[in-house]
Amino acid sequence: MRSPSALPYGVLRFDPTGRRHLFVCDRPTARVPVGDVPATFDSWTVTGDAPENGSFGRKFQSSEHLLEALSEKLSKARVGLRVYAAGSESFLVEIARITDRYGLCAQEAAFEEPMDGAVPVLCIHCKTRFACETGAFATCPGCGRHLEVRTHFSRREGAYMGVAEPQAAAS
Amino acid sequence: MNTGWDAIVERVERPSPRLLQIDVRTQGATFPPVSPGSHAVLAFGDASHRWKNAYSIVARSDDGRCLRFVVRLATPSRGGSRFLHDLATAGMSLRVASITNLFPIVHTARRHVMVSAGVGITPFLAYCASFQAEGSDYALHHVCRPDELDAFAALLPGGVRDRTTFHTRRDAFDLKTFLVEEPIAARLYTCGPDAFVAAVTDAATSVGFARAKIHVERFAAPETGRAFTVELARSGRRIAVEAEQSLLEALEAANVDAPSLCRGGACGQCAVAVCAGTPDHRDHFLTAAEREAGNVILTCVSRAISDTLVLDL
Amino acid sequence: MDIPFNTTTHYQAPYRFENTPETILRFPFPFGVDQYMYSMNIEPHGRGGETPALRHTFDIDEHYVAECTEKARILALDPERCIVLPHMRMAEWDFVELAMESLASDHPAYFSLIRDDARWHWINRPLGIERSFVFGDDDSLDGAPFAFMARQMQGDFTLQDQRDDDLWMDGGMVTAQADWSLKFDVGMSFRQWHAPVPRAGEMGIFDRALRYLLMMQHGQPVRRLNWTMTINPRLDTAPETFHLWGPDRQSVTVANAGDLVHLRVELQALFRLPRSNAILFSVRCYLLPLRDVVRVPKWGARLHRVLRDLDPALSAYKGLDSYRQQAVDYLAPFDDGRALPDGCAPDPDISLAAAGEEALR
């Protein structure tokens, strides 16, 4: 069971009360939301160096490009927009930081269960943020400490807390 | 434990035949600073009848010794607003029983849009004073009768008229044309009679406002209903609750020590355990499961489906 | 009442921390019965309580100057121990008003507040601070009214914004926390920041607690006691500095448990703030080494029983596992198994000799 502080992941479902819908994902294989498909919805996909990869909608070479475009769009967005996000946890937490910054609430920004295991970690000692592939322990690329990755998540930081613990040093 | 403030009416003004502006001065301790959206429960009346009604606080004086309210002559009236309209005059005694905020401003919102009808404007008079002082982005839409527009305009704090649109038809339809332009970060607040609030909510929802961003203050006076009997389990006393009277009022009239705070079914402080009988829930506080279980009731607004209700009092 | 302020205290290695007999007896011992489990142990915070530490709005004791000095040291090293989000400006001033008025009223020998409309004059004698400012004008308090005042108070403070039927920790000054990080938790909702606490979520305690707090009224503050244990008299047990204090947990023996193991009690008080409608959360931290706990016979015996029988999940969450057995073994000789009266107060008619005299026995 996920920590109560984690993002509220769930099955993406089109919200019929929305007026405009945007689906963002970091890979072409992500599934669109379930439910009645709205007459029009936009889809943004990170396709990397393979832009002809069978996806539709707007394509981005990297997550960073997509995130920048999302910031730009939300800074001018009117009421009625719904954003649906799918991808790795690192991708999803960055989407959440942007939707939070522009004042979207839970009904307006929804997040699919993360699609792969890498989690974003914040080293509480030197504040370096990095992706941890391996689960419960990590070495901080900033200060070199051996960290235990706790299940406590900060939405504002977009990361789980990494703390240098004695048993981590031993592993 | 705060037990309220003895007060007197300091000043009364009538911006229109059905609007009464009343300034109340404390006879004891100063009133604390008040967050916008707060209401006070005022206790007043005469030898024949006492009322305890909730009114939004429009303003608090800088020295903390006066609070301002605006009271609409309600029809049908359970008598309280009629009493104040007819008899409130400088020097009249009353009591400020409590001050609570069940309708606070959302401080993180980038823009605040308020939509009110009639006396529902009162919490927004306090909101707008605060928005002006803070330099916040806001807009007020007020629906009223054409002959009352000037009276309501006169109540607006300095600088607010420029951000206010008056609508003199009770038609929420043209609201959509304003709401659809709102940025996604806007929060919508609405206050007024139930039917109006429902229409505003529908209009907002239809242009895509998320439910969580629509903030509603219901100006609920307890509704009348069927008369019934309440029995107090601990003493065995039986008290008649008249059709025109709320359960809480009946208990208070019988000198029962029943808890209460907002008197509008929104805060849960008047909750009492039900030992027998079936409650008729009319509040905005209990969860669906709690209503279903039927073993608690909010006495300030709820009534009974059964002829008798036995309470753990 | 004249408190001699303790100025020899050192809250980091080499540690130095002494309590006078008066301080020991006024300690807010948290256990009223012989076993411990979470409960919604909220009660009104007014002018009453079983021990003197509970009797003021904000408690001041002999450690006041030393704690403020330690707080300043920690803030200089890590300024992000104090964060206030921009929309909490009004709450900052609510806090300044509450703190200055309470301290001046409760401890007039140490603090004075003179108000002339919006022109306020504040005097803090123990810290040698005297300041005139305009209430509500951020610039007149260096742009940081909350920080100005929180630095002059013992304990931690957080500001909770109330919105969307929830509470959000949108500001605070936290330098004496029990293993949580303000810079990490700032902006979290009630359930989010409580996520690491085991068991309580299952018990529905947080749902009930949140509903209760959302209805808090101005003028009716409440409090509860929380507890854990700390090795060495160390206030700063934040995750940020875990590498400094965490390893100490491995160094406890039965022989040194009396000096190293400290009962750490948090007096948590909650106040509804009037202008902002926010909730102020104050966490006043008290430390008592086991050697001082056992000088109160009832407390020594009761603490032995509480620790011996503690739910393992709670022991793990509170970080006690490395030394709980040593602490239990240290306390065991002070527990003769007799029935103890309910309640947290010390044994009646107890008087403690000064520490030096005791050691001669």
PDB file of N, CA and C in Angstrom, chain C residues 146-228:
ATOM      1  N   PHE C 146       7.182  36.480  11.615  1.00  0.00           N
ATOM      2  CA  PHE C 146       7.112  35.172  12.268  1.00  0.00           C
ATOM      3  C   PHE C 146       8.484  34.776  12.798  1.00  0.00           C
ATOM      4  N   ALA C 147       9.504  34.908  11.974  1.00  0.00           N
ATOM      5  CA  ALA C 147      10.844  34.513  12.381  1.00  0.00           C
ATOM      6  C   ALA C 147      11.335  35.360  13.539  1.00  0.00           C
ATOM      7  N   PHE C 148      11.024  36.663  13.491  1.00  0.00           N
ATOM      8  CA  PHE C 148      11.453  37.559  14.569  1.00  0.00           C
ATOM      9  C   PHE C 148      10.989  37.032  15.918  1.00  0.00           C
ATOM     10  N   MET C 149       9.732  36.606  15.974  1.00  0.00           N
ATOM     11  CA  MET C 149       9.183  36.188  17.255  1.00  0.00           C
ATOM     12  C   MET C 149       9.495  34.738  17.589  1.00  0.00           C
ATOM     13  N   ALA C 150       9.476  33.849  16.589  1.00  0.00           N
ATOM     14  CA  ALA C 150       9.704  32.435  16.876  1.00  0.00           C
ATOM     15  C   ALA C 150      11.119  32.193  17.412  1.00  0.00           C
ATOM     16  N   ARG C 151      12.068  33.044  17.023  1.00  0.00           N
ATOM     17  CA  ARG C 151      13.431  32.937  17.551  1.00  0.00           C
ATOM     18  C   ARG C 151      13.502  33.198  19.045  1.00  0.00           C
ATOM     19  N   GLN C 152      12.493  33.892  19.567  1.00  0.00           N
ATOM     20  CA  GLN C 152      12.524  34.289  20.966  1.00  0.00           C
ATOM     21  C   GLN C 152      11.679  33.380  21.843  1.00  0.00           C
ATOM     22  N   MET C 153      11.353  32.203  21.321  1.00  0.00           N
ATOM     23  CA  MET C 153      10.487  31.311  22.073  1.00  0.00           C
ATOM     24  C   MET C 153      11.072  29.915  22.101  1.00  0.00           C
ATOM     25  N   GLN C 154      10.860  29.228  23.212  1.00  0.00           N
ATOM     26  CA  GLN C 154      11.292  27.848  23.284  1.00  0.00           C
ATOM     27  C   GLN C 154      10.331  26.990  22.464  1.00  0.00           C
ATOM     28  N   GLY C 155      10.903  26.036  21.728  1.00  0.00           N
ATOM     29  CA  GLY C 155      10.049  25.107  20.998  1.00  0.00           C
ATOM     30  C   GLY C 155       9.894  25.477  19.534  1.00  0.00           C
ATOM     31  N   ASP C 156       9.205  24.594  18.820  1.00  0.00           N
ATOM     32  CA  ASP C 156       8.961  24.756  17.393  1.00  0.00           C
ATOM     33  C   ASP C 156       7.556  25.278  17.154  1.00  0.00           C
ATOM     34  N   PHE C 157       7.368  25.921  16.000  1.00  0.00           N
ATOM     35  CA  PHE C 157       6.056  26.455  15.648  1.00  0.00           C
ATOM     36  C   PHE C 157       5.779  26.205  14.182  1.00  0.00           C
ATOM     37  N   THR C 158       4.583  25.752  13.881  1.00  0.00           N
ATOM     38  CA  THR C 158       4.182  25.652  12.478  1.00  0.00           C
ATOM     39  C   THR C 158       2.839  26.345  12.288  1.00  0.00           C
ATOM     40  N   LEU C 159       2.655  26.855  11.077  1.00  0.00           N
ATOM     41  CA  LEU C 159       1.423  27.560  10.723  1.00  0.00           C
ATOM     42  C   LEU C 159       0.664  26.716   9.717  1.00  0.00           C
ATOM     43  N   GLN C 160      -0.569  26.369  10.050  1.00  0.00           N
ATOM     44  CA  GLN C 160      -1.401  25.539   9.161  1.00  0.00           C
ATOM     45  C   GLN C 160      -2.479  26.419   8.515  1.00  0.00           C
ATOM     46  N   ASP C 161      -2.508  26.429   7.179  1.00  0.00           N
ATOM     47  CA  ASP C 161      -3.571  27.106   6.436  1.00  0.00           C
ATOM     48  C   ASP C 161      -4.765  26.160   6.361  1.00  0.00           C
ATOM     49  N   GLN C 162      -5.960  26.677   6.615  1.00  0.00           N
ATOM     50  CA  GLN C 162      -7.147  25.845   6.519  1.00  0.00           C
ATOM     51  C   GLN C 162      -7.823  26.114   5.192  1.00  0.00           C
ATOM     52  N   ARG C 163      -7.923  25.087   4.328  1.00  0.00           N
ATOM     53  CA  ARG C 163      -8.626  25.229   3.059  1.00  0.00           C
ATOM     54  C   ARG C 163      -8.982  23.848   2.541  1.00  0.00           C
ATOM     55  N   ASP C 164     -10.056  23.788   1.720  1.00  0.00           N
ATOM     56  CA  ASP C 164     -10.467  22.516   1.120  1.00  0.00           C
ATOM     57  C   ASP C 164     -10.662  21.432   2.178  1.00  0.00           C
ATOM     58  N   ASP C 165     -11.273  21.779   3.293  1.00  0.00           N
ATOM     59  CA  ASP C 165     -11.541  20.807   4.359  1.00  0.00           C
ATOM     60  C   ASP C 165     -10.290  20.073   4.813  1.00  0.00           C
ATOM     61  N   ASP C 166      -9.172  20.795   4.852  1.00  0.00           N
ATOM     62  CA  ASP C 166      -7.933  20.154   5.276  1.00  0.00           C
ATOM     63  C   ASP C 166      -7.045  21.220   5.897  1.00  0.00           C
ATOM     64  N   LEU C 167      -5.967  20.793   6.504  1.00  0.00           N
ATOM     65  CA  LEU C 167      -4.972  21.703   7.046  1.00  0.00           C
ATOM     66  C   LEU C 167      -3.680  21.488   6.286  1.00  0.00           C
ATOM     67  N   TRP C 168      -2.986  22.572   5.953  1.00  0.00           N
ATOM     68  CA  TRP C 168      -1.775  22.513   5.147  1.00  0.00           C
ATOM     69  C   TRP C 168      -0.654  23.198   5.904  1.00  0.00           C
ATOM     70  N   MET C 169       0.457  22.476   6.096  1.00  0.00           N
ATOM     71  CA  MET C 169       1.561  23.042   6.857  1.00  0.00           C
ATOM     72  C   MET C 169       2.325  24.011   5.970  1.00  0.00           C
ATOM     73  N   ASP C 170       1.916  25.246   5.971  1.00  0.00           N
ATOM     74  CA  ASP C 170       2.435  26.227   5.025  1.00  0.00           C
ATOM     75  C   ASP C 170       3.453  27.183   5.627  1.00  0.00           C
ATOM     76  N   GLY C 171       3.983  26.831   6.800  1.00  0.00           N
ATOM     77  CA  GLY C 171       5.045  27.660   7.348  1.00  0.00           C
ATOM     78  C   GLY C 171       5.504  27.100   8.675  1.00  0.00           C
ATOM     79  N   GLY C 172       6.712  27.497   9.101  1.00  0.00           N
ATOM     80  CA  GLY C 172       7.164  27.067  10.416  1.00  0.00           C
ATOM     81  C   GLY C 172       8.610  27.413  10.681  1.00  0.00           C
ATOM     82  N   MET C 173       8.972  27.303  11.959  1.00  0.00           N
ATOM     83  CA  MET C 173      10.369  27.354  12.392  1.00  0.00           C
ATOM     84  C   MET C 173      10.562  26.122  13.254  1.00  0.00           C
ATOM     85  N   VAL C 174      11.414  25.199  12.753  1.00  0.00           N
ATOM     86  CA  VAL C 174      11.499  23.876  13.375  1.00  0.00           C
ATOM     87  C   VAL C 174      12.956  23.513  13.572  1.00  0.00           C
ATOM     88  N   THR C 175      13.420  23.571  14.825  1.00  0.00           N
ATOM     89  CA  THR C 175      14.823  23.256  15.097  1.00  0.00           C
ATOM     90  C   THR C 175      14.970  22.191  16.176  1.00  0.00           C
ATOM     91  N   ALA C 176      13.864  21.728  16.745  1.00  0.00           N
ATOM     92  CA  ALA C 176      13.929  20.728  17.820  1.00  0.00           C
ATOM     93  C   ALA C 176      12.974  19.586  17.516  1.00  0.00           C
ATOM     94  N   GLN C 177      12.972  19.173  16.281  1.00  0.00           N
ATOM     95  CA  GLN C 177      11.999  18.180  15.877  1.00  0.00           C
ATOM     96  C   GLN C 177      12.477  16.763  16.145  1.00  0.00           C
ATOM     97  N   ALA C 178      11.501  15.880  16.278  1.00  0.00           N
ATOM     98  CA  ALA C 178      11.788  14.456  16.417  1.00  0.00           C
ATOM     99  C   ALA C 178      11.720  13.840  15.021  1.00  0.00           C
ATOM    100  N   ASP C 179      12.841  13.937  14.300  1.00  0.00           N
ATOM    101  CA  ASP C 179      13.034  13.233  13.038  1.00  0.00           C
ATOM    102  C   ASP C 179      11.997  13.526  11.951  1.00  0.00           C
ATOM    103  N   TRP C 180      11.709  14.787  11.698  1.00  0.00           N
ATOM    104  CA  TRP C 180      10.966  15.147  10.496  1.00  0.00           C
ATOM    105  C   TRP C 180      11.552  16.456   9.976  1.00  0.00           C
ATOM    106  N   SER C 181      11.364  16.713   8.701  1.00  0.00           N
ATOM    107  CA  SER C 181      12.035  17.836   8.043  1.00  0.00           C
ATOM    108  C   SER C 181      11.020  18.861   7.565  1.00  0.00           C
ATOM    109  N   LEU C 182      11.197  20.121   8.018  1.00  0.00           N
ATOM    110  CA  LEU C 182      10.287  21.173   7.576  1.00  0.00           C
ATOM    111  C   LEU C 182      10.442  21.435   6.089  1.00  0.00           C
ATOM    112  N   LYS C 183      11.672  21.500   5.603  1.00  0.00           N
ATOM    113  CA  LYS C 183      11.847  21.832   4.180  1.00  0.00           C
ATOM    114  C   LYS C 183      11.265  20.744   3.301  1.00  0.00           C
ATOM    115  N   PHE C 184      11.140  19.531   3.822  1.00  0.00           N
ATOM    116  CA  PHE C 184      10.527  18.451   3.070  1.00  0.00           C
ATOM    117  C   PHE C 184       9.012  18.478   3.203  1.00  0.00           C
ATOM    118  N   ASP C 185       8.528  18.729   4.408  1.00  0.00           N
ATOM    119  CA  ASP C 185       7.094  18.626   4.688  1.00  0.00           C
ATOM    120  C   ASP C 185       6.310  19.912   4.415  1.00  0.00           C
ATOM    121  N   VAL C 186       6.992  21.037   4.217  1.00  0.00           N
ATOM    122  CA  VAL C 186       6.242  22.282   4.031  1.00  0.00           C
ATOM    123  C   VAL C 186       5.336  22.166   2.816  1.00  0.00           C
ATOM    124  N   GLY C 187       4.091  22.598   2.964  1.00  0.00           N
ATOM    125  CA  GLY C 187       3.117  22.492   1.885  1.00  0.00           C
ATOM    126  C   GLY C 187       2.280  21.235   1.921  1.00  0.00           C
ATOM    127  N   MET C 188       2.567  20.314   2.864  1.00  0.00           N
ATOM    128  CA  MET C 188       1.806  19.060   2.916  1.00  0.00           C
ATOM    129  C   MET C 188       0.485  19.235   3.640  1.00  0.00           C
ATOM    130  N   SER C 189      -0.457  18.363   3.287  1.00  0.00           N
ATOM    131  CA  SER C 189      -1.726  18.325   3.998  1.00  0.00           C
ATOM    132  C   SER C 189      -1.570  17.494   5.264  1.00  0.00           C
ATOM    133  N   PHE C 190      -2.602  17.536   6.109  1.00  0.00           N
ATOM    134  CA  PHE C 190      -2.585  16.843   7.399  1.00  0.00           C
ATOM    135  C   PHE C 190      -2.236  15.369   7.240  1.00  0.00           C
ATOM    136  N   ARG C 191      -2.916  14.684   6.334  1.00  0.00           N
ATOM    137  CA  ARG C 191      -2.653  13.251   6.165  1.00  0.00           C
ATOM    138  C   ARG C 191      -1.276  13.010   5.562  1.00  0.00           C
ATOM    139  N   GLN C 192      -0.870  13.898   4.668  1.00  0.00           N
ATOM    140  CA  GLN C 192       0.432  13.708   4.025  1.00  0.00           C
ATOM    141  C   GLN C 192       1.552  13.816   5.057  1.00  0.00           C
ATOM    142  N   TRP C 193       1.513  14.855   5.923  1.00  0.00           N
ATOM    143  CA  TRP C 193       2.664  14.967   6.815  1.00  0.00           C
ATOM    144  C   TRP C 193       2.636  13.926   7.924  1.00  0.00           C
ATOM    145  N   HIS C 194       1.482  13.322   8.189  1.00  0.00           N
ATOM    146  CA  HIS C 194       1.419  12.244   9.172  1.00  0.00           C
ATOM    147  C   HIS C 194       1.682  10.884   8.552  1.00  0.00           C
ATOM    148  N   ALA C 195       1.948  10.825   7.244  1.00  0.00           N
ATOM    149  CA  ALA C 195       2.084   9.529   6.551  1.00  0.00           C
ATOM    150  C   ALA C 195       3.053   8.575   7.231  1.00  0.00           C
ATOM    151  N   PRO C 196       4.209   9.035   7.767  1.00  0.00           N
ATOM    152  CA  PRO C 196       5.141   8.067   8.356  1.00  0.00           C
ATOM    153  C   PRO C 196       4.693   7.436   9.671  1.00  0.00           C
ATOM    154  N   VAL C 197       3.654   7.904  10.300  1.00  0.00           N
ATOM    155  CA  VAL C 197       3.285   7.389  11.624  1.00  0.00           C
ATOM    156  C   VAL C 197       2.537   6.071  11.480  1.00  0.00           C
ATOM    157  N   PRO C 198       3.040   4.983  12.090  1.00  0.00           N
ATOM    158  CA  PRO C 198       2.375   3.691  11.906  1.00  0.00           C
ATOM    159  C   PRO C 198       1.151   3.552  12.792  1.00  0.00           C
ATOM    160  N   ARG C 199       0.308   2.614  12.481  1.00  0.00           N
ATOM    161  CA  ARG C 199      -0.839   2.220  13.302  1.00  0.00           C
ATOM    162  C   ARG C 199      -1.956   3.262  13.350  1.00  0.00           C
ATOM    163  N   ALA C 200      -1.592   4.531  13.569  1.00  0.00           N
ATOM    164  CA  ALA C 200      -2.634   5.535  13.820  1.00  0.00           C
ATOM    165  C   ALA C 200      -3.566   5.689  12.630  1.00  0.00           C
ATOM    166  N   GLY C 201      -3.007   5.535  11.412  1.00  0.00           N
ATOM    167  CA  GLY C 201      -3.857   5.642  10.230  1.00  0.00           C
ATOM    168  C   GLY C 201      -4.929   4.590  10.239  1.00  0.00           C
ATOM    169  N   GLU C 202      -4.542   3.373  10.606  1.00  0.00           N
ATOM    170  CA  GLU C 202      -5.525   2.292  10.651  1.00  0.00           C
ATOM    171  C   GLU C 202      -6.590   2.586  11.687  1.00  0.00           C
ATOM    172  N   MET C 203      -6.202   3.211  12.758  1.00  0.00           N
ATOM    173  CA  MET C 203      -7.147   3.449  13.834  1.00  0.00           C
ATOM    174  C   MET C 203      -8.076   4.625  13.529  1.00  0.00           C
ATOM    175  N   GLY C 204      -7.921   5.254  12.402  1.00  0.00           N
ATOM    176  CA  GLY C 204      -8.819   6.364  12.073  1.00  0.00           C
ATOM    177  C   GLY C 204      -8.582   7.599  12.905  1.00  0.00           C
ATOM    178  N   ILE C 205      -7.470   7.584  13.640  1.00  0.00           N
ATOM    179  CA  ILE C 205      -7.234   8.713  14.551  1.00  0.00           C
ATOM    180  C   ILE C 205      -7.049  10.014  13.785  1.00  0.00           C
ATOM    181  N   PHE C 206      -6.382   9.941  12.636  1.00  0.00           N
ATOM    182  CA  PHE C 206      -6.123  11.185  11.927  1.00  0.00           C
ATOM    183  C   PHE C 206      -7.384  11.784  11.339  1.00  0.00           C
ATOM    184  N   ASP C 207      -8.291  10.922  10.867  1.00  0.00           N
ATOM    185  CA  ASP C 207      -9.540  11.466  10.331  1.00  0.00           C
ATOM    186  C   ASP C 207     -10.306  12.202  11.411  1.00  0.00           C
ATOM    187  N   ARG C 208     -10.397  11.598  12.585  1.00  0.00           N
ATOM    188  CA  ARG C 208     -11.141  12.237  13.677  1.00  0.00           C
ATOM    189  C   ARG C 208     -10.408  13.483  14.147  1.00  0.00           C
ATOM    190  N   ALA C 209      -9.073  13.398  14.235  1.00  0.00           N
ATOM    191  CA  ALA C 209      -8.304  14.553  14.699  1.00  0.00           C
ATOM    192  C   ALA C 209      -8.464  15.719  13.731  1.00  0.00           C
ATOM    193  N   LEU C 210      -8.412  15.442  12.446  1.00  0.00           N
ATOM    194  CA  LEU C 210      -8.542  16.521  11.461  1.00  0.00           C
ATOM    195  C   LEU C 210      -9.903  17.176  11.562  1.00  0.00           C
ATOM    196  N   ARG C 211     -10.945  16.377  11.646  1.00  0.00           N
ATOM    197  CA  ARG C 211     -12.297  16.942  11.740  1.00  0.00           C
ATOM    198  C   ARG C 211     -12.410  17.839  12.975  1.00  0.00           C
ATOM    199  N   TYR C 212     -11.817  17.398  14.055  1.00  0.00           N
ATOM    200  CA  TYR C 212     -11.853  18.183  15.297  1.00  0.00           C
ATOM    201  C   TYR C 212     -11.123  19.504  15.107  1.00  0.00           C
ATOM    202  N   LEU C 213      -9.924  19.437  14.533  1.00  0.00           N
ATOM    203  CA  LEU C 213      -9.109  20.648  14.386  1.00  0.00           C
ATOM    204  C   LEU C 213      -9.743  21.646  13.433  1.00  0.00           C
ATOM    205  N   LEU C 214     -10.417  21.138  12.402  1.00  0.00           N
ATOM    206  CA  LEU C 214     -11.052  22.057  11.446  1.00  0.00           C
ATOM    207  C   LEU C 214     -12.112  22.924  12.128  1.00  0.00           C
ATOM    208  N   MET C 215     -12.666  22.444  13.215  1.00  0.00           N
ATOM    209  CA  MET C 215     -13.715  23.190  13.908  1.00  0.00           C
ATOM    210  C   MET C 215     -13.190  23.977  15.107  1.00  0.00           C
ATOM    211  N   MET C 216     -11.903  24.040  15.285  1.00  0.00           N
ATOM    212  CA  MET C 216     -11.345  24.807  16.415  1.00  0.00           C
ATOM    213  C   MET C 216     -11.761  26.258  16.330  1.00  0.00           C
ATOM    214  N   GLN C 217     -12.069  26.848  17.455  1.00  0.00           N
ATOM    215  CA  GLN C 217     -12.522  28.242  17.527  1.00  0.00           C
ATOM    216  C   GLN C 217     -11.473  29.110  18.190  1.00  0.00           C
ATOM    217  N   HIS C 218     -11.457  30.354  17.788  1.00  0.00           N
ATOM    218  CA  HIS C 218     -10.552  31.314  18.406  1.00  0.00           C
ATOM    219  C   HIS C 218     -10.857  31.442  19.891  1.00  0.00           C
ATOM    220  N   GLY C 219      -9.836  31.530  20.723  1.00  0.00           N
ATOM    221  CA  GLY C 219     -10.043  31.694  22.148  1.00  0.00           C
ATOM    222  C   GLY C 219     -10.201  30.377  22.887  1.00  0.00           C
ATOM    223  N   GLN C 220     -10.157  29.258  22.165  1.00  0.00           N
ATOM    224  CA  GLN C 220     -10.302  27.949  22.810  1.00  0.00           C
ATOM    225  C   GLN C 220      -9.175  27.025  22.354  1.00  0.00           C
ATOM    226  N   PRO C 221      -7.946  27.326  22.772  1.00  0.00           N
ATOM    227  CA  PRO C 221      -6.826  26.480  22.347  1.00  0.00           C
ATOM    228  C   PRO C 221      -6.886  25.112  23.008  1.00  0.00           C
ATOM    229  N   VAL C 222      -6.228  24.135  22.377  1.00  0.00           N
ATOM    230  CA  VAL C 222      -6.169  22.783  22.927  1.00  0.00           C
ATOM    231  C   VAL C 222      -4.726  22.325  22.944  1.00  0.00           C
ATOM    232  N   ARG C 223      -4.477  21.216  23.649  1.00  0.00           N
ATOM    233  CA  ARG C 223      -3.116  20.673  23.706  1.00  0.00           C
ATOM    234  C   ARG C 223      -3.181  19.161  23.835  1.00  0.00           C
ATOM    235  N   ARG C 224      -2.042  18.552  23.537  1.00  0.00           N
ATOM    236  CA  ARG C 224      -1.863  17.133  23.798  1.00  0.00           C
ATOM    237  C   ARG C 224      -0.379  16.918  24.038  1.00  0.00           C
ATOM    238  N   LEU C 225      -0.028  15.769  24.631  1.00  0.00           N
ATOM    239  CA  LEU C 225       1.372  15.430  24.853  1.00  0.00           C
ATOM    240  C   LEU C 225       1.784  14.313  23.903  1.00  0.00           C
ATOM    241  N   ASN C 226       2.971  14.432  23.337  1.00  0.00           N
ATOM    242  CA  ASN C 226       3.557  13.375  22.528  1.00  0.00           C
ATOM    243  C   ASN C 226       4.900  13.040  23.162  1.00  0.00           C
ATOM    244  N   TRP C 227       5.410  11.832  22.926  1.00  0.00           N
ATOM    245  CA  TRP C 227       6.677  11.508  23.563  1.00  0.00           C
ATOM    246  C   TRP C 227       7.532  10.637  22.672  1.00  0.00           C
ATOM    247  N   THR C 228       8.826  10.685  22.886  1.00  0.00           N
ATOM    248  CA  THR C 228       9.758   9.736  22.301  1.00  0.00           C
ATOM    249  C   THR C 228      10.994   9.732  23.208  1.00  0.00           C
TER     250      THR C 228
END
